[in-house]
């Protein structure tokens, strides 16, 4: 809603500003929380319970993340948009994000689960007793949270890219 200001210009009303601000917060909060969680989860995975590795691994991951963000911003402004236009640059960015998400899912599917050692020990115990092997279901169930997290991160990245395009 517009109103006249002291100079006679039509400007947005305070309620319109508040509504726009609330809408932006509502739409961007989940995406930014999930995007912020990716680096935190990666650091937690790399450090594990060995806190002596925390400083080096955290610094290295933050450095790589910052270098990637700076490179992406630089290439977008100085290479992609001037040479290909905005629409093609956005399409390239979406394709690269999809590729990164698929690569992360591929890596996650090849990673041993947190309970892999226990599962191997249980398998050895079961084989030594000549009993059937019920370990497969446990291994698959222990990977489910990792797969769901990867899909959530992939979807949040896709949503963030779509919101950037619409913004």
Coordinates of N, CA and C in Angstrom, one line a residue:
X1 N 0.8 -1.2 0.0 CA 0.0 0.0 0.0 C 0.9 1.2 0.0
X2 N 0.5 2.2 -0.8 CA 1.3 3.4 -0.9 C 0.6 4.6 -0.2
X3 N 1.5 5.5 0.2 CA 0.9 6.7 0.9 C 1.8 7.9 0.4
X4 N 1.3 9.1 0.5 CA 2.0 10.3 0.1 C 2.9 10.7 1.3
X5 N 4.2 11.1 0.9 CA 5.1 11.6 2.0 C 5.1 13.1 2.0
X6 N 5.9 13.7 2.8 CA 5.9 15.2 2.9 C 6.2 15.9 1.6
X7 N 7.0 15.3 0.8 CA 7.4 15.9 -0.5 C 6.4 15.6 -1.6
X8 N 5.4 14.8 -1.3 CA 4.4 14.5 -2.4 C 4.7 13.3 -3.2
X9 N 5.7 12.5 -2.8 CA 6.0 11.3 -3.5 C 5.2 10.1 -2.9
X10 N 4.8 9.2 -3.7 CA 4.2 7.9 -3.3 C 5.2 7.0 -2.7
X11 N 5.1 6.6 -1.5 CA 6.1 5.7 -0.8 C 5.3 4.6 -0.2
X12 N 6.0 3.5 0.1 CA 5.4 2.4 0.8 C 5.0 2.7 2.2
X13 N 3.9 2.3 2.7 CA 3.5 2.5 4.1 C 4.3 1.7 5.0
X14 N 4.3 2.0 6.3 CA 5.0 1.2 7.3 C 4.5 -0.2 7.4
X15 N 3.2 -0.4 7.2 CA 2.7 -1.8 7.3 C 3.1 -2.6 6.0
X16 N 3.3 -1.9 4.9 CA 3.8 -2.6 3.7 C 5.2 -3.0 3.9
X17 N 6.0 -2.1 4.5 CA 7.4 -2.5 4.8 C 7.5 -3.7 5.7
X18 N 6.6 -3.6 6.8 CA 6.6 -4.7 7.8 C 6.2 -6.0 7.1
X19 N 5.2 -6.0 6.2 CA 4.7 -7.2 5.6 C 5.8 -7.8 4.7
X20 N 6.5 -6.9 3.9 CA 7.6 -7.4 3.1 C 8.7 -8.0 3.9
X21 N 9.1 -7.3 5.0 CA 10.1 -7.8 5.9 C 9.8 -9.2 6.4
X22 N 8.5 -9.3 6.9 CA 8.1 -10.6 7.5 C 8.1 -11.7 6.5
X23 N 7.7 -11.4 5.2 CA 7.7 -12.4 4.2 C 9.1 -12.8 3.8
X24 N 10.0 -11.9 3.8 CA 11.4 -12.2 3.5 C 12.0 -13.1 4.6
X25 N 11.7 -12.7 5.8 CA 12.2 -13.5 7.0 C 11.6 -14.9 6.9
X26 N 10.3 -15.0 6.7 CA 9.6 -16.3 6.6 C 10.2 -17.2 5.5
X27 N 10.5 -16.7 4.4 CA 11.0 -17.4 3.2 C 12.4 -17.8 3.3
X28 N 13.2 -16.9 3.8 CA 14.7 -17.0 3.8 C 15.3 -17.7 5.1
X29 N 14.6 -17.7 6.2 CA 15.1 -18.3 7.4 C 15.4 -19.8 7.3
X30 N 14.4 -20.6 6.8 CA 14.7 -22.1 6.7 C 15.9 -22.4 5.8
X31 N 15.9 -21.7 4.7 CA 17.0 -21.9 3.7 C 18.4 -21.5 4.2
X32 N 18.4 -20.4 4.9 CA 19.7 -19.9 5.4 C 20.2 -20.8 6.6
X33 N 19.2 -21.3 7.4 CA 19.6 -22.2 8.5 C 20.2 -23.5 7.9
X34 N 19.5 -24.0 6.9 CA 20.0 -25.3 6.3 C 21.4 -25.1 5.6
X35 N 21.5 -24.0 4.9 CA 22.8 -23.7 4.3 C 23.9 -23.5 5.3
X36 N 23.6 -22.8 6.4 CA 24.6 -22.6 7.4 C 24.9 -24.0 8.1
X37 N 24.0 -24.9 8.2 CA 24.2 -26.1 8.8 C 25.2 -27.0 8.1
X38 N 25.3 -26.9 6.7 CA 26.1 -27.8 6.0 C 27.6 -27.7 6.4
X39 N 28.1 -26.5 6.6 CA 29.5 -26.4 7.0 C 29.7 -26.9 8.4
X40 N 28.8 -26.6 9.3 CA 28.8 -27.1 10.7 C 28.8 -28.6 10.7
X41 N 27.9 -29.3 9.9 CA 27.9 -30.7 9.9 C 29.1 -31.3 9.4
X42 N 29.7 -30.7 8.3 CA 30.9 -31.2 7.7 C 32.1 -31.1 8.8
X43 N 32.2 -30.0 9.5 CA 33.2 -29.9 10.5 C 33.0 -30.9 11.6
X44 N 31.8 -31.1 12.0 CA 31.5 -32.1 13.0 C 31.9 -33.5 12.5
X45 N 31.6 -33.8 11.3 CA 32.0 -35.1 10.7 C 33.5 -35.3 10.7
X46 N 34.3 -34.3 10.2 CA 35.7 -34.3 10.1 C 36.4 -34.4 11.4
X47 N 35.9 -33.7 12.4 CA 36.6 -33.7 13.7 C 36.2 -34.9 14.5
X48 N 34.9 -35.3 14.5 CA 34.5 -36.4 15.2 C 34.6 -36.2 16.7
X49 N 35.2 -37.1 17.4 CA 35.4 -36.9 18.9 C 36.9 -36.6 19.2
X50 N 37.7 -36.4 18.2 CA 39.1 -36.1 18.4 C 39.3 -34.6 18.3
X51 N 39.2 -33.9 19.5 CA 39.2 -32.5 19.5 C 40.6 -31.9 19.2
X52 N 41.6 -32.7 19.2 CA 42.9 -32.2 18.8 C 43.0 -31.8 17.3
X53 N 42.0 -32.4 16.5 CA 42.0 -32.1 15.1 C 41.1 -30.8 14.8
X54 N 40.4 -30.4 15.8 CA 39.3 -29.3 15.6 C 39.9 -28.1 15.0
X55 N 41.0 -27.6 15.5 CA 41.5 -26.3 15.0 C 41.9 -26.4 13.5
X56 N 42.7 -27.3 13.1 CA 43.2 -27.5 11.8 C 42.1 -27.8 10.8
X57 N 41.2 -28.7 11.1 CA 40.2 -29.1 10.2 C 39.1 -28.0 10.0
X58 N 38.8 -27.3 11.1 CA 37.8 -26.2 11.0 C 38.4 -25.1 10.2
X59 N 39.6 -24.7 10.4 CA 40.3 -23.6 9.6 C 40.3 -24.0 8.2
X60 N 40.7 -25.2 7.9 CA 40.8 -25.6 6.5 C 39.5 -25.6 5.8
X61 N 38.4 -26.1 6.4 CA 37.1 -26.2 5.8 C 36.6 -24.7 5.7
X62 N 36.8 -23.9 6.6 CA 36.3 -22.5 6.5 C 37.1 -21.8 5.3
X63 N 38.4 -22.1 5.2 CA 39.2 -21.5 4.2 C 38.7 -21.9 2.8
X64 N 38.4 -23.2 2.6 CA 37.9 -23.7 1.3 C 36.6 -23.2 1.0
X65 N 35.7 -23.1 2.0 CA 34.4 -22.5 1.9 C 34.4 -21.1 1.4
X66 N 35.3 -20.3 2.1 CA 35.4 -18.9 1.8 C 36.0 -18.7 0.4
X67 N 37.0 -19.5 0.0 CA 37.6 -19.4 -1.3 C 36.6 -19.8 -2.4
X68 N 35.8 -20.8 -2.1 CA 34.7 -21.1 -3.1 C 33.7 -20.0 -3.3
X69 N 33.3 -19.4 -2.2 CA 32.3 -18.3 -2.3 C 32.9 -17.1 -3.0
X70 N 34.1 -16.8 -2.7 CA 34.8 -15.7 -3.4 C 35.0 -16.0 -4.9
X71 N 35.4 -17.2 -5.2 CA 35.6 -17.6 -6.6 C 34.2 -17.5 -7.4
X72 N 33.2 -18.0 -6.7 CA 31.9 -18.0 -7.4 C 31.4 -16.6 -7.6
X73 N 31.5 -15.7 -6.6 CA 31.1 -14.3 -6.8 C 31.9 -13.6 -7.9
X74 N 33.2 -13.9 -7.9 CA 34.1 -13.3 -8.9 C 33.7 -13.8 -10.3
X75 N 33.6 -15.1 -10.5 CA 33.3 -15.6 -11.8 C 31.9 -15.2 -12.3
X76 N 31.0 -15.1 -11.4 CA 29.7 -14.6 -11.8 C 29.7 -13.2 -12.4
X77 N 30.3 -12.3 -11.6 CA 30.4 -10.9 -12.1 C 31.3 -10.6 -13.2
X78 N 32.4 -11.3 -13.3 CA 33.4 -11.0 -14.3 C 33.5 -12.0 -15.5
X79 N 32.9 -13.1 -15.4 CA 33.0 -14.1 -16.5 C 31.6 -14.5 -17.0
X80 N 30.8 -15.0 -16.1 CA 29.5 -15.6 -16.6 C 28.5 -14.6 -17.1
X81 N 28.2 -13.6 -16.3 CA 27.2 -12.6 -16.8 C 27.7 -11.8 -18.0
X82 N 28.9 -11.3 -18.0 CA 29.3 -10.5 -19.2 C 29.4 -11.4 -20.5
X83 N 29.8 -12.6 -20.3 CA 29.9 -13.5 -21.5 C 28.7 -14.2 -22.0
X84 N 27.8 -14.6 -21.0 CA 26.6 -15.4 -21.3 C 25.3 -14.8 -21.0
X85 N 25.3 -13.7 -20.2 CA 24.0 -13.1 -19.8 C 23.5 -13.7 -18.5
X86 N 22.5 -13.0 -18.0 CA 22.0 -13.4 -16.6 C 21.3 -14.7 -16.6
X87 N 20.5 -15.0 -17.6 CA 19.7 -16.3 -17.6 C 20.7 -17.5 -17.8
X88 N 21.6 -17.4 -18.7 CA 22.6 -18.5 -18.9 C 23.5 -18.6 -17.6
X89 N 23.8 -17.5 -17.0 CA 24.7 -17.6 -15.8 C 23.9 -18.3 -14.7
X90 N 22.6 -18.0 -14.5 CA 21.8 -18.7 -13.5 C 21.6 -20.2 -13.9
X91 N 21.4 -20.5 -15.1 CA 21.3 -21.9 -15.5 C 22.6 -22.6 -15.2
X92 N 23.7 -22.0 -15.5 CA 25.0 -22.7 -15.2 C 25.2 -22.9 -13.7
X93 N 24.8 -21.9 -12.9 CA 24.8 -22.0 -11.4 C 23.9 -23.1 -10.9
X94 N 22.7 -23.2 -11.5 CA 21.8 -24.3 -11.1 C 22.4 -25.7 -11.4
X95 N 23.0 -25.8 -12.6 CA 23.6 -27.0 -13.0 C 24.8 -27.4 -12.1
X96 N 25.6 -26.4 -11.8 CA 26.8 -26.7 -10.9 C 26.3 -27.1 -9.5
X97 N 25.2 -26.4 -9.0 CA 24.7 -26.8 -7.7 C 24.1 -28.2 -7.7
X98 N 23.4 -28.6 -8.8 CA 22.9 -29.9 -8.9 C 24.0 -30.9 -9.0
X99 N 25.1 -30.6 -9.7 CA 26.2 -31.5 -9.8 C 26.9 -31.7 -8.4
X100 N 27.0 -30.6 -7.7 CA 27.6 -30.7 -6.4 C 26.7 -31.5 -5.4
X101 N 25.4 -31.3 -5.5 CA 24.5 -32.1 -4.7 C 24.6 -33.6 -5.0
X102 N 24.6 -33.9 -6.3 CA 24.7 -35.3 -6.7 C 26.0 -36.0 -6.3
X103 N 27.1 -35.2 -6.4 CA 28.4 -35.7 -6.0 C 28.4 -35.9 -4.5
X104 N 27.8 -35.0 -3.7 CA 27.7 -35.3 -2.2 C 26.9 -36.5 -1.9
X105 N 25.8 -36.7 -2.6 CA 25.0 -37.9 -2.4 C 25.8 -39.2 -2.8
X106 N 26.5 -39.1 -3.9 CA 27.4 -40.2 -4.3 C 28.4 -40.5 -3.2
X107 N 29.1 -39.5 -2.7 CA 30.1 -39.7 -1.6 C 29.4 -40.3 -0.4
X108 N 28.2 -39.8 0.0 CA 27.6 -40.2 1.2 C 27.2 -41.7 1.1
X109 N 26.8 -42.1 -0.1 CA 26.4 -43.5 -0.3 C 27.6 -44.5 -0.2
X110 N 28.8 -44.0 -0.4 CA 30.0 -44.8 -0.3 C 30.7 -44.8 1.0
X111 N 30.2 -43.9 1.9 CA 30.9 -43.7 3.2 C 30.4 -44.8 4.1
X112 N 31.3 -45.3 4.9 CA 30.9 -46.3 5.9 C 30.0 -45.6 7.0
X113 N 29.0 -46.3 7.5 CA 28.1 -45.7 8.5 C 28.8 -45.7 9.8
X114 N 28.2 -44.9 10.7 CA 28.8 -44.7 12.1 C 28.9 -46.1 12.8
X115 N 27.9 -46.9 12.5 CA 27.9 -48.2 13.2 C 28.5 -49.3 12.4
X116 N 29.3 -49.0 11.4 CA 29.9 -50.1 10.5 C 30.8 -51.0 11.3
X117 N 31.6 -50.5 12.2 CA 32.5 -51.4 12.9 C 31.7 -52.4 13.8
X118 N 30.6 -51.9 14.5 CA 29.8 -52.8 15.3 C 29.0 -53.8 14.4
X119 N 28.6 -53.3 13.2 CA 27.9 -54.3 12.3 C 28.9 -55.4 11.8
X120 N 30.1 -55.0 11.5 CA 31.1 -56.0 11.1 C 31.4 -57.0 12.2
X121 N 31.5 -56.5 13.4 CA 31.7 -57.4 14.6 C 30.5 -58.3 14.8
X122 N 29.3 -57.8 14.7 CA 28.1 -58.6 14.8 C 28.1 -59.6 13.7
X123 N 28.5 -59.2 12.5 CA 28.5 -60.2 11.4 C 29.5 -61.3 11.6
X124 N 30.6 -60.9 12.1 CA 31.7 -62.0 12.5 C 31.1 -62.9 13.5
X125 N 30.5 -62.4 14.5 CA 29.9 -63.2 15.6 C 28.8 -64.1 15.0
X126 N 28.0 -63.6 14.2 CA 26.9 -64.4 13.6 C 27.5 -65.5 12.7
X127 N 28.5 -65.1 11.9 CA 29.1 -66.1 11.0 C 29.8 -67.2 11.8
X128 N 30.4 -66.9 12.9 CA 31.1 -67.9 13.7 C 30.1 -68.8 14.3
X129 N 28.8 -68.4 14.5 CA 27.8 -69.3 15.1 C 27.0 -70.0 14.0
X130 N 27.3 -69.7 12.7 CA 26.6 -70.3 11.6 C 25.1 -70.0 11.6
X131 N 24.8 -68.8 12.0 CA 23.4 -68.4 12.0 C 23.1 -67.5 10.8
X132 N 21.8 -67.3 10.4 CA 21.6 -66.4 9.3 C 22.1 -65.0 9.6
X133 N 22.2 -64.2 8.5 CA 22.9 -62.9 8.6 C 21.9 -61.7 8.6
X134 N 21.5 -61.2 9.7 CA 20.5 -60.2 9.7 C 21.1 -58.8 9.8
X135 N 22.4 -58.6 9.4 CA 23.1 -57.4 9.5 C 22.7 -56.3 8.5
X136 N 22.3 -56.8 7.3 CA 22.0 -55.9 6.2 C 21.0 -54.8 6.6
X137 N 19.9 -55.2 7.2 CA 18.9 -54.2 7.6 C 19.4 -53.2 8.6
X138 N 20.3 -53.6 9.5 CA 20.9 -52.7 10.5 C 21.8 -51.7 9.8
X139 N 22.6 -52.2 8.8 CA 23.5 -51.3 8.1 C 22.7 -50.3 7.3
X140 N 21.6 -50.7 6.6 CA 20.8 -49.8 5.8 C 20.1 -48.8 6.7
X141 N 19.6 -49.2 7.9 CA 18.9 -48.3 8.8 C 19.9 -47.3 9.4
X142 N 21.1 -47.7 9.6 CA 22.1 -46.7 10.2 C 22.5 -45.6 9.1
X143 N 22.3 -45.9 7.9 CA 22.6 -44.9 6.8 C 21.5 -44.0 6.5
X144 N 20.3 -44.3 6.9 CA 19.1 -43.5 6.6 C 19.2 -42.1 7.0
X145 N 19.7 -41.8 8.3 CA 19.8 -40.4 8.6 C 20.8 -39.6 7.8
X146 N 21.9 -40.2 7.3 CA 22.8 -39.6 6.5 C 22.2 -39.3 5.1
X147 N 21.5 -40.2 4.6 CA 20.8 -40.0 3.3 C 19.8 -38.9 3.4
X148 N 19.0 -39.0 4.4 CA 18.0 -37.9 4.6 C 18.6 -36.5 4.7
X149 N 19.7 -36.5 5.5 CA 20.4 -35.2 5.6 C 20.9 -34.7 4.3
X150 N 21.5 -35.6 3.5 CA 22.0 -35.2 2.2 C 20.9 -34.7 1.3
X151 N 19.7 -35.4 1.3 CA 18.6 -34.9 0.5 C 18.1 -33.6 1.0
X152 N 18.1 -33.4 2.3 CA 17.6 -32.1 2.9 C 18.5 -31.0 2.5
X153 N 19.8 -31.2 2.5 CA 20.8 -30.2 2.1 C 20.7 -29.9 0.6
X154 N 20.5 -31.0 -0.2 CA 20.3 -30.8 -1.6 C 19.1 -29.9 -1.9
X155 N 18.0 -30.3 -1.3 CA 16.8 -29.5 -1.5 C 16.9 -28.1 -1.0
X156 N 17.6 -27.9 0.1 CA 17.8 -26.5 0.6 C 18.6 -25.7 -0.4
X157 N 19.6 -26.3 -0.9 CA 20.4 -25.6 -1.9 C 19.6 -25.2 -3.2
X158 N 18.8 -26.2 -3.6 CA 18.0 -25.9 -4.8 C 16.9 -24.8 -4.5
X159 N 16.4 -24.8 -3.3 CA 15.4 -23.8 -2.9 C 16.1 -22.4 -2.8
X160 N 17.3 -22.4 -2.3 CA 18.0 -21.1 -2.1 C 18.3 -20.6 -3.5
X161 N 18.7 -21.4 -4.5 CA 19.0 -20.9 -5.8 C 17.7 -20.4 -6.4
X162 N 16.7 -21.1 -6.3 CA 15.4 -20.6 -6.8 C 15.0 -19.3 -6.2
X163 N 15.2 -19.1 -4.9 CA 14.8 -17.9 -4.2 C 15.7 -16.7 -4.7
X164 N 17.0 -17.0 -4.9 CA 17.9 -16.0 -5.4 C 17.5 -15.5 -6.8
X165 N 17.1 -16.5 -7.6 CA 16.6 -16.1 -9.0 C 15.3 -15.3 -8.9
X166 N 14.4 -15.7 -8.1 CA 13.2 -14.9 -7.9 C 13.4 -13.6 -7.3
X167 N 14.3 -13.5 -6.4 CA 14.6 -12.2 -5.6 C 15.0 -11.2 -6.6

